[in-house]
GROMACS .gro file of N, CA and C in nm:
model
  432
    1MET      N    1  -2.078  -1.235   5.272
    1MET     CA    2  -2.191  -1.248   5.183
    1MET      C    3  -2.280  -1.125   5.198
    2ASN      N    4  -2.326  -1.071   5.087
    2ASN     CA    5  -2.412  -0.954   5.090
    2ASN      C    6  -2.556  -0.995   5.119
    3LYS      N    7  -2.621  -0.918   5.199
    3LYS     CA    8  -2.760  -0.945   5.230
    3LYS      C    9  -2.842  -0.819   5.205
    4THR      N   10  -2.957  -0.837   5.144
    4THR     CA   11  -3.046  -0.725   5.117
    4THR      C   12  -3.136  -0.706   5.238
    5THR      N   13  -3.147  -0.582   5.284
    5THR     CA   14  -3.237  -0.552   5.395
    5THR      C   15  -3.364  -0.492   5.339
    6PHE      N   16  -3.476  -0.536   5.388
    6PHE     CA   17  -3.605  -0.486   5.344
    6PHE      C   18  -3.666  -0.400   5.454
    7ILE      N   19  -3.732  -0.296   5.414
    7ILE     CA   20  -3.800  -0.210   5.511
    7ILE      C   21  -3.932  -0.276   5.548
    8THR      N   22  -3.956  -0.289   5.676
    8THR     CA   23  -4.078  -0.353   5.724
    8THR      C   24  -4.177  -0.246   5.770
    9LYS      N   25  -4.291  -0.290   5.817
    9LYS     CA   26  -4.393  -0.195   5.863
    9LYS      C   27  -4.347  -0.118   5.986
   10GLU      N   28  -4.259  -0.176   6.065
   10GLU     CA   29  -4.209  -0.105   6.183
   10GLU      C   30  -4.119   0.012   6.142
   11ASP      N   31  -4.053   0.001   6.027
   11ASP     CA   32  -3.964   0.106   5.978
   11ASP      C   33  -4.038   0.203   5.887
   12ASN      N   34  -4.164   0.229   5.914
   12ASN     CA   35  -4.250   0.307   5.825
   12ASN      C   36  -4.231   0.457   5.845
   13LYS      N   37  -4.111   0.501   5.882
   13LYS     CA   38  -4.083   0.642   5.904
   13LYS      C   39  -4.043   0.706   5.770
   14TYR      N   40  -4.110   0.814   5.736
   14TYR     CA   41  -4.079   0.887   5.613
   14TYR      C   42  -3.968   0.987   5.637
   15ASP      N   43  -3.876   0.995   5.544
   15ASP     CA   44  -3.775   1.101   5.543
   15ASP      C   45  -3.820   1.202   5.438
   16TRP      N   46  -3.822   1.329   5.474
   16TRP     CA   47  -3.865   1.433   5.382
   16TRP      C   48  -3.748   1.521   5.346
   17PHE      N   49  -3.743   1.563   5.220
   17PHE     CA   50  -3.636   1.648   5.169
   17PHE      C   51  -3.699   1.772   5.107
   18LEU      N   52  -3.634   1.886   5.128
   18LEU     CA   53  -3.682   2.015   5.077
   18LEU      C   54  -3.587   2.063   4.968
   19ILE      N   55  -3.643   2.093   4.851
   19ILE     CA   56  -3.563   2.140   4.738
   19ILE      C   57  -3.618   2.274   4.693
   20ASP      N   58  -3.530   2.372   4.683
   20ASP     CA   59  -3.567   2.504   4.632
   20ASP      C   60  -3.538   2.506   4.482
   21ALA      N   61  -3.642   2.523   4.402
   21ALA     CA   62  -3.629   2.518   4.257
   21ALA      C   63  -3.591   2.652   4.196
   22ASN      N   64  -3.558   2.748   4.277
   22ASN     CA   65  -3.525   2.882   4.229
   22ASN      C   66  -3.399   2.877   4.142
   23SER      N   67  -3.412   2.915   4.016
   23SER     CA   68  -3.306   2.923   3.915
   23SER      C   69  -3.228   2.792   3.898
   24THR      N   70  -3.296   2.677   3.907
   24THR     CA   71  -3.232   2.549   3.877
   24THR      C   72  -3.283   2.499   3.743
   25THR      N   73  -3.200   2.422   3.676
   25THR     CA   74  -3.236   2.367   3.546
   25THR      C   75  -3.332   2.251   3.568
   26ILE      N   76  -3.433   2.241   3.483
   26ILE     CA   77  -3.539   2.143   3.504
   26ILE      C   78  -3.487   1.999   3.499
   27GLY      N   79  -3.392   1.970   3.412
   27GLY     CA   80  -3.340   1.834   3.402
   27GLY      C   81  -3.264   1.791   3.526
   28ARG      N   82  -3.179   1.877   3.577
   28ARG     CA   83  -3.102   1.846   3.698
   28ARG      C   84  -3.194   1.833   3.819
   29LEU      N   85  -3.295   1.919   3.824
   29LEU     CA   86  -3.391   1.914   3.933
   29LEU      C   87  -3.470   1.783   3.929
   30SER      N   88  -3.517   1.745   3.811
   30SER     CA   89  -3.600   1.625   3.796
   30SER      C   90  -3.523   1.498   3.827
   31THR      N   91  -3.398   1.491   3.784
   31THR     CA   92  -3.321   1.370   3.812
   31THR      C   93  -3.294   1.355   3.962
   32GLU      N   94  -3.267   1.465   4.029
   32GLU     CA   95  -3.243   1.457   4.172
   32GLU      C   96  -3.369   1.418   4.248
   33ILE      N   97  -3.484   1.472   4.207
   33ILE     CA   98  -3.611   1.437   4.271
   33ILE      C   99  -3.641   1.290   4.250
   34SER      N  100  -3.624   1.239   4.128
   34SER     CA  101  -3.655   1.098   4.101
   34SER      C  102  -3.560   1.005   4.176
   35ARG      N  103  -3.432   1.043   4.189
   35ARG     CA  104  -3.338   0.960   4.265
   35ARG      C  105  -3.380   0.951   4.412
   36ILE      N  106  -3.426   1.062   4.468
   36ILE     CA  107  -3.468   1.062   4.608
   36ILE      C  108  -3.595   0.979   4.625
   37LEU      N  109  -3.692   0.997   4.537
   37LEU     CA  110  -3.817   0.921   4.548
   37LEU      C  111  -3.794   0.771   4.533
   38LEU      N  112  -3.703   0.733   4.444
   38LEU     CA  113  -3.671   0.591   4.427
   38LEU      C  114  -3.592   0.536   4.544
   39GLY      N  115  -3.525   0.623   4.620
   39GLY     CA  116  -3.447   0.579   4.735
   39GLY      C  117  -3.303   0.546   4.701
   40LYS      N  118  -3.253   0.594   4.588
   40LYS     CA  119  -3.116   0.563   4.548
   40LYS      C  120  -3.013   0.631   4.636
   41ASN      N  121  -3.053   0.727   4.717
   41ASN     CA  122  -2.962   0.791   4.810
   41ASN      C  123  -2.961   0.721   4.946
   42SER      N  124  -3.033   0.611   4.959
   42SER     CA  125  -3.045   0.539   5.085
   42SER      C  126  -2.970   0.406   5.078
   43PRO      N  127  -2.912   0.362   5.189
   43PRO     CA  128  -2.846   0.230   5.188
   43PRO      C  129  -2.945   0.115   5.179
   44HIS      N  130  -3.073   0.142   5.198
   44HIS     CA  131  -3.177   0.039   5.192
   44HIS      C  132  -3.239   0.029   5.054
   45TYR      N  133  -3.175   0.085   4.951
   45TYR     CA  134  -3.233   0.089   4.817
   45TYR      C  135  -3.262  -0.050   4.764
   46ASN      N  136  -3.383  -0.066   4.714
   46ASN     CA  137  -3.426  -0.187   4.646
   46ASN      C  138  -3.515  -0.141   4.532
   47PRO      N  139  -3.489  -0.180   4.407
   47PRO     CA  140  -3.566  -0.125   4.295
   47PRO      C  141  -3.713  -0.163   4.296
   48SER      N  142  -3.752  -0.261   4.377
   48SER     CA  143  -3.892  -0.303   4.377
   48SER      C  144  -3.965  -0.263   4.503
   49GLN      N  145  -3.909  -0.170   4.579
   49GLN     CA  146  -3.968  -0.135   4.708
   49GLN      C  147  -3.971   0.016   4.729
   50ASN      N  148  -4.076   0.063   4.796
   50ASN     CA  149  -4.088   0.203   4.832
   50ASN      C  150  -4.004   0.226   4.957
   51ILE      N  151  -3.908   0.317   4.949
   51ILE     CA  152  -3.815   0.342   5.059
   51ILE      C  153  -3.873   0.445   5.157
   52HIS      N  154  -3.986   0.503   5.128
   52HIS     CA  155  -4.055   0.600   5.214
   52HIS      C  156  -3.975   0.729   5.228
   53GLN      N  157  -3.954   0.794   5.115
   53GLN     CA  158  -3.892   0.924   5.115
   53GLN      C  159  -3.980   1.019   5.035
   54GLY      N  160  -4.001   1.138   5.089
   54GLY     CA  161  -4.083   1.237   5.023
   54GLY      C  162  -4.002   1.359   4.986
   55VAL      N  163  -4.050   1.433   4.886
   55VAL     CA  164  -3.980   1.553   4.838
   55VAL      C  165  -4.078   1.668   4.836
   56ILE      N  166  -4.035   1.781   4.890
   56ILE     CA  167  -4.112   1.905   4.888
   56ILE      C  168  -4.036   2.003   4.799
   57VAL      N  169  -4.101   2.054   4.696
   57VAL     CA  170  -4.037   2.149   4.603
   57VAL      C  171  -4.103   2.285   4.623
   58ILE      N  172  -4.023   2.385   4.657
   58ILE     CA  173  -4.074   2.522   4.670
   58ILE      C  174  -4.021   2.606   4.555
   59ASN      N  175  -4.084   2.719   4.530
   59ASN     CA  176  -4.051   2.809   4.418
   59ASN      C  177  -4.057   2.735   4.285
   60ALA      N  178  -4.161   2.658   4.265
   60ALA     CA  179  -4.174   2.578   4.143
   60ALA      C  180  -4.189   2.664   4.018
   61GLU      N  181  -4.230   2.787   4.033
   61GLU     CA  182  -4.251   2.873   3.917
   61GLU      C  183  -4.122   2.938   3.867
   62LYS      N  184  -4.010   2.919   3.938
   62LYS     CA  185  -3.885   2.988   3.903
   62LYS      C  186  -3.780   2.895   3.842
   63ILE      N  187  -3.823   2.786   3.777
   63ILE     CA  188  -3.727   2.695   3.715
   63ILE      C  189  -3.674   2.753   3.585
   64ASN      N  190  -3.558   2.707   3.544
   64ASN     CA  191  -3.495   2.752   3.420
   64ASN      C  192  -3.486   2.638   3.321
   65VAL      N  193  -3.479   2.673   3.194
   65VAL     CA  194  -3.451   2.577   3.088
   65VAL      C  195  -3.339   2.635   3.003
   66THR      N  196  -3.266   2.547   2.936
   66THR     CA  197  -3.155   2.592   2.853
   66THR      C  198  -3.200   2.601   2.708
   67GLY      N  199  -3.125   2.674   2.630
   67GLY     CA  200  -3.153   2.684   2.487
   67GLY      C  201  -3.283   2.757   2.458
   68LYS      N  202  -3.351   2.713   2.351
   68LYS     CA  203  -3.475   2.777   2.307
   68LYS      C  204  -3.598   2.698   2.351
   69LYS      N  205  -3.585   2.617   2.457
   69LYS     CA  206  -3.697   2.534   2.500
   69LYS      C  207  -3.816   2.618   2.547
   70GLU      N  208  -3.791   2.739   2.592
   70GLU     CA  209  -3.899   2.824   2.641
   70GLU      C  210  -4.003   2.851   2.533
   71THR      N  211  -3.960   2.858   2.408
   71THR     CA  212  -4.054   2.884   2.299
   71THR      C  213  -4.076   2.762   2.211
   72ASP      N  214  -3.979   2.670   2.205
   72ASP     CA  215  -3.988   2.558   2.112
   72ASP      C  216  -4.040   2.429   2.173
   73LYS      N  217  -4.045   2.418   2.306
   73LYS     CA  218  -4.094   2.296   2.370
   73LYS      C  219  -4.245   2.304   2.384
   74PHE      N  220  -4.314   2.194   2.347
   74PHE     CA  221  -4.460   2.191   2.351
   74PHE      C  222  -4.508   2.082   2.446
   75TYR      N  223  -4.619   2.109   2.511
   75TYR     CA  224  -4.687   2.013   2.598
   75TYR      C  225  -4.824   1.984   2.538
   76TYR      N  226  -4.853   1.857   2.518
   76TYR     CA  227  -4.977   1.815   2.453
   76TYR      C  228  -5.070   1.753   2.555
   77ARG      N  229  -5.200   1.778   2.538
   77ARG     CA  230  -5.302   1.707   2.615
   77ARG      C  231  -5.425   1.695   2.526
   78HIS      N  232  -5.501   1.590   2.547
   78HIS     CA  233  -5.617   1.562   2.462
   78HIS      C  234  -5.737   1.537   2.551
   79SER      N  235  -5.850   1.597   2.518
   79SER     CA  236  -5.971   1.583   2.599
   79SER      C  237  -6.043   1.451   2.573
   80GLY      N  238  -6.011   1.385   2.464
   80GLY     CA  239  -6.077   1.259   2.431
   80GLY      C  240  -6.184   1.273   2.326
   81THR      N  241  -6.224   1.394   2.296
   81THR     CA  242  -6.323   1.417   2.192
   81THR      C  243  -6.252   1.447   2.061
   82PRO      N  244  -6.315   1.425   1.948
   82PRO     CA  245  -6.251   1.457   1.819
   82PRO      C  246  -6.215   1.606   1.812
   83GLY      N  247  -6.093   1.632   1.774
   83GLY     CA  248  -6.046   1.770   1.766
   83GLY      C  249  -6.013   1.829   1.901
   84GLY      N  250  -5.995   1.747   2.003
   84GLY     CA  251  -5.974   1.797   2.139
   84GLY      C  252  -5.829   1.809   2.180
   85LEU      N  253  -5.737   1.819   2.084
   85LEU     CA  254  -5.595   1.832   2.115
   85LEU      C  255  -5.564   1.977   2.152
   86THR      N  256  -5.496   1.995   2.265
   86THR     CA  257  -5.453   2.127   2.309
   86THR      C  258  -5.301   2.126   2.318
   87ILE      N  259  -5.238   2.224   2.258
   87ILE     CA  260  -5.093   2.235   2.257
   87ILE      C  261  -5.054   2.364   2.327
   88GLU      N  262  -4.960   2.355   2.424
   88GLU     CA  263  -4.911   2.472   2.496
   88GLU      C  264  -4.760   2.476   2.488
   89THR      N  265  -4.704   2.595   2.482
   89THR     CA  266  -4.559   2.608   2.490
   89THR      C  267  -4.517   2.605   2.636
   90PHE      N  268  -4.387   2.593   2.657
   90PHE     CA  269  -4.332   2.591   2.792
   90PHE      C  270  -4.371   2.718   2.868
   91ARG      N  271  -4.358   2.832   2.803
   91ARG     CA  272  -4.387   2.960   2.869
   91ARG      C  273  -4.534   2.971   2.909
   92GLU      N  274  -4.624   2.926   2.820
   92GLU     CA  275  -4.768   2.932   2.852
   92GLU      C  276  -4.802   2.842   2.969
   93LEU      N  277  -4.747   2.721   2.970
   93LEU     CA  278  -4.775   2.629   3.080
   93LEU      C  279  -4.713   2.677   3.210
   94GLN      N  280  -4.598   2.740   3.202
   94GLN     CA  281  -4.534   2.792   3.323
   94GLN      C  282  -4.616   2.906   3.384
   95ASN      N  283  -4.680   2.986   3.300
   95ASN     CA  284  -4.766   3.092   3.352
   95ASN      C  285  -4.894   3.036   3.412
   96ARG      N  286  -4.948   2.929   3.351
   96ARG     CA  287  -5.075   2.874   3.395
   96ARG      C  288  -5.060   2.779   3.513
   97LEU      N  289  -4.976   2.677   3.501
   97LEU     CA  290  -4.954   2.577   3.606
   97LEU      C  291  -4.805   2.545   3.614
   98PRO      N  292  -4.728   2.620   3.692
   98PRO     CA  293  -4.583   2.600   3.692
   98PRO      C  294  -4.539   2.464   3.744
   99ALA      N  295  -4.613   2.403   3.834
   99ALA     CA  296  -4.573   2.273   3.889
   99ALA      C  297  -4.594   2.160   3.789
  100ARG      N  298  -4.681   2.177   3.691
  100ARG     CA  299  -4.710   2.072   3.595
  100ARG      C  300  -4.587   2.036   3.511
  101ILE      N  301  -4.500   2.131   3.488
  101ILE     CA  302  -4.379   2.106   3.410
  101ILE      C  303  -4.288   2.009   3.484
  102ILE      N  304  -4.267   2.033   3.612
  102ILE     CA  305  -4.182   1.944   3.691
  102ILE      C  306  -4.251   1.810   3.710
  103GLU      N  307  -4.382   1.810   3.729
  103GLU     CA  308  -4.457   1.684   3.745
  103GLU      C  309  -4.437   1.593   3.625
  104LYS      N  310  -4.453   1.646   3.505
  104LYS     CA  311  -4.439   1.565   3.384
  104LYS      C  312  -4.297   1.514   3.368
  105SER      N  313  -4.200   1.596   3.403
  105SER     CA  314  -4.061   1.557   3.390
  105SER      C  315  -4.024   1.446   3.488
  106VAL      N  316  -4.066   1.459   3.612
  106VAL     CA  317  -4.034   1.358   3.714
  106VAL      C  318  -4.112   1.229   3.689
  107LYS      N  319  -4.238   1.241   3.650
  107LYS     CA  320  -4.319   1.122   3.627
  107LYS      C  321  -4.262   1.035   3.516
  108GLY      N  322  -4.200   1.098   3.415
  108GLY     CA  323  -4.138   1.022   3.309
  108GLY      C  324  -4.013   0.948   3.354
  109MET      N  325  -3.953   0.988   3.465
  109MET     CA  326  -3.832   0.924   3.516
  109MET      C  327  -3.860   0.816   3.619
  110LEU      N  328  -3.983   0.808   3.667
  110LEU     CA  329  -4.019   0.705   3.766
  110LEU      C  330  -4.062   0.577   3.695
  111PRO      N  331  -4.058   0.462   3.765
  111PRO     CA  332  -4.101   0.337   3.702
  111PRO      C  333  -4.248   0.341   3.663
  112LYS      N  334  -4.278   0.274   3.553
  112LYS     CA  335  -4.417   0.267   3.509
  112LYS      C  336  -4.484   0.153   3.586
  113GLY      N  337  -4.602   0.176   3.637
  113GLY     CA  338  -4.675   0.073   3.712
  113GLY      C  339  -4.714   0.122   3.850
  114SER      N  340  -4.753   0.029   3.934
  114SER     CA  341  -4.807   0.066   4.065
  114SER      C  342  -4.702   0.129   4.155
  115LEU      N  343  -4.577   0.085   4.150
  115LEU     CA  344  -4.472   0.144   4.234
  115LEU      C  345  -4.448   0.289   4.195
  116GLY      N  346  -4.442   0.318   4.067
  116GLY     CA  347  -4.421   0.456   4.022
  116GLY      C  348  -4.534   0.547   4.062
  117ARG      N  349  -4.658   0.498   4.053
  117ARG     CA  350  -4.772   0.579   4.095
  117ARG      C  351  -4.770   0.604   4.246
  118GLU      N  352  -4.726   0.505   4.323
  118GLU     CA  353  -4.718   0.521   4.469
  118GLU      C  354  -4.606   0.619   4.506
  119LEU      N  355  -4.494   0.611   4.438
  119LEU     CA  356  -4.382   0.703   4.464
  119LEU      C  357  -4.419   0.846   4.429
  120PHE      N  358  -4.497   0.865   4.323
  120PHE     CA  359  -4.533   0.999   4.278
  120PHE      C  360  -4.620   1.072   4.379
  121THR      N  361  -4.692   0.998   4.464
  121THR     CA  362  -4.776   1.062   4.566
  121THR      C  363  -4.693   1.126   4.676
  122ASN      N  364  -4.563   1.093   4.685
  122ASN     CA  365  -4.475   1.149   4.788
  122ASN      C  366  -4.407   1.276   4.742
  123LEU      N  367  -4.453   1.335   4.633
  123LEU     CA  368  -4.394   1.456   4.576
  123LEU      C  369  -4.493   1.571   4.590
  124LYS      N  370  -4.449   1.680   4.653
  124LYS     CA  371  -4.535   1.795   4.678
  124LYS      C  372  -4.471   1.921   4.620
  125PHE      N  373  -4.551   2.002   4.549
  125PHE     CA  374  -4.504   2.125   4.486
  125PHE      C  375  -4.575   2.244   4.548
  126TYR      N  376  -4.500   2.354   4.564
  126TYR     CA  377  -4.559   2.476   4.616
  126TYR      C  378  -4.502   2.597   4.544
  127LYS      N  379  -4.591   2.688   4.510
  127LYS     CA  380  -4.554   2.813   4.447
  127LYS      C  381  -4.514   2.908   4.559
  128GLY      N  382  -4.396   2.962   4.550
  128GLY     CA  383  -4.347   3.052   4.654
  128GLY      C  384  -4.260   2.977   4.754
  129PRO      N  385  -4.203   3.051   4.850
  129PRO     CA  386  -4.107   2.990   4.943
  129PRO      C  387  -4.168   2.921   5.065
  130SER      N  388  -4.298   2.928   5.085
  130SER     CA  389  -4.356   2.867   5.205
  130SER      C  390  -4.425   2.735   5.171
  131HIS      N  391  -4.430   2.646   5.270
  131HIS     CA  392  -4.496   2.516   5.255
  131HIS      C  393  -4.553   2.473   5.390
  132PRO      N  394  -4.657   2.388   5.391
  132PRO     CA  395  -4.720   2.349   5.517
  132PRO      C  396  -4.660   2.223   5.582
  133HIS      N  397  -4.542   2.178   5.539
  133HIS     CA  398  -4.485   2.053   5.589
  133HIS      C  399  -4.371   2.076   5.688
  134ILE      N  400  -4.384   2.176   5.771
  134ILE     CA  401  -4.278   2.208   5.867
  134ILE      C  402  -4.268   2.098   5.973
  135ALA      N  403  -4.378   2.033   6.008
  135ALA     CA  404  -4.377   1.929   6.110
  135ALA      C  405  -4.296   1.806   6.068
  136GLN      N  406  -4.275   1.787   5.938
  136GLN     CA  407  -4.198   1.671   5.890
  136GLN      C  408  -4.046   1.693   5.901
  137ASN      N  409  -4.004   1.813   5.939
  137ASN     CA  410  -3.862   1.848   5.951
  137ASN      C  411  -3.784   1.808   5.827
  138PRO      N  412  -3.814   1.868   5.711
  138PRO     CA  413  -3.746   1.828   5.588
  138PRO      C  414  -3.598   1.867   5.588
  139ILE      N  415  -3.519   1.784   5.523
  139ILE     CA  416  -3.376   1.809   5.510
  139ILE      C  417  -3.357   1.889   5.380
  140LYS      N  418  -3.291   2.006   5.393
  140LYS     CA  419  -3.274   2.092   5.275
  140LYS      C  420  -3.162   2.039   5.187
  141ILE      N  421  -3.190   2.033   5.056
  141ILE     CA  422  -3.093   1.985   4.958
  141ILE      C  423  -3.066   2.097   4.858
  142ASN      N  424  -2.938   2.125   4.832
  142ASN     CA  425  -2.900   2.225   4.733
  142ASN      C  426  -2.869   2.157   4.600
  143ILE      N  427  -2.925   2.208   4.493
  143ILE     CA  428  -2.898   2.156   4.359
  143ILE      C  429  -2.834   2.268   4.278
  144ASN      N  430  -2.722   2.239   4.218
  144ASN     CA  431  -2.653   2.343   4.140
  144ASN      C  432  -2.699   2.342   3.999
   0.00000   0.00000   0.00000
């Protein structure tokens, strides 16, 4: 008989993973990040539970996109006031806030609700190859 194991407070150890976003496609990168945050790579996976895994993404400004998305993909945000819609292309947003592109992509793949918001806090982005999470001993993951 199969039994589901639940992570208790005693098993509150976080596993951290390091992903280098240098020349990786945004879709492949985002799916791998969301799978890790959800815990689908763990034998303790439960869709309604936080598995306590974190992801560190370095070189966030060096992601790639396929096709003409660099000029044809738009990101919208609204200030809430009449006429407050701001539209940016992929290239403009990558120059201004490179991590925001990956954030929006991963957030759309996580569950909607309190679990998704909690999982999203375990995702850290850094511009360049250095990060301050050396004490967590992250496991390096290669994405093709």
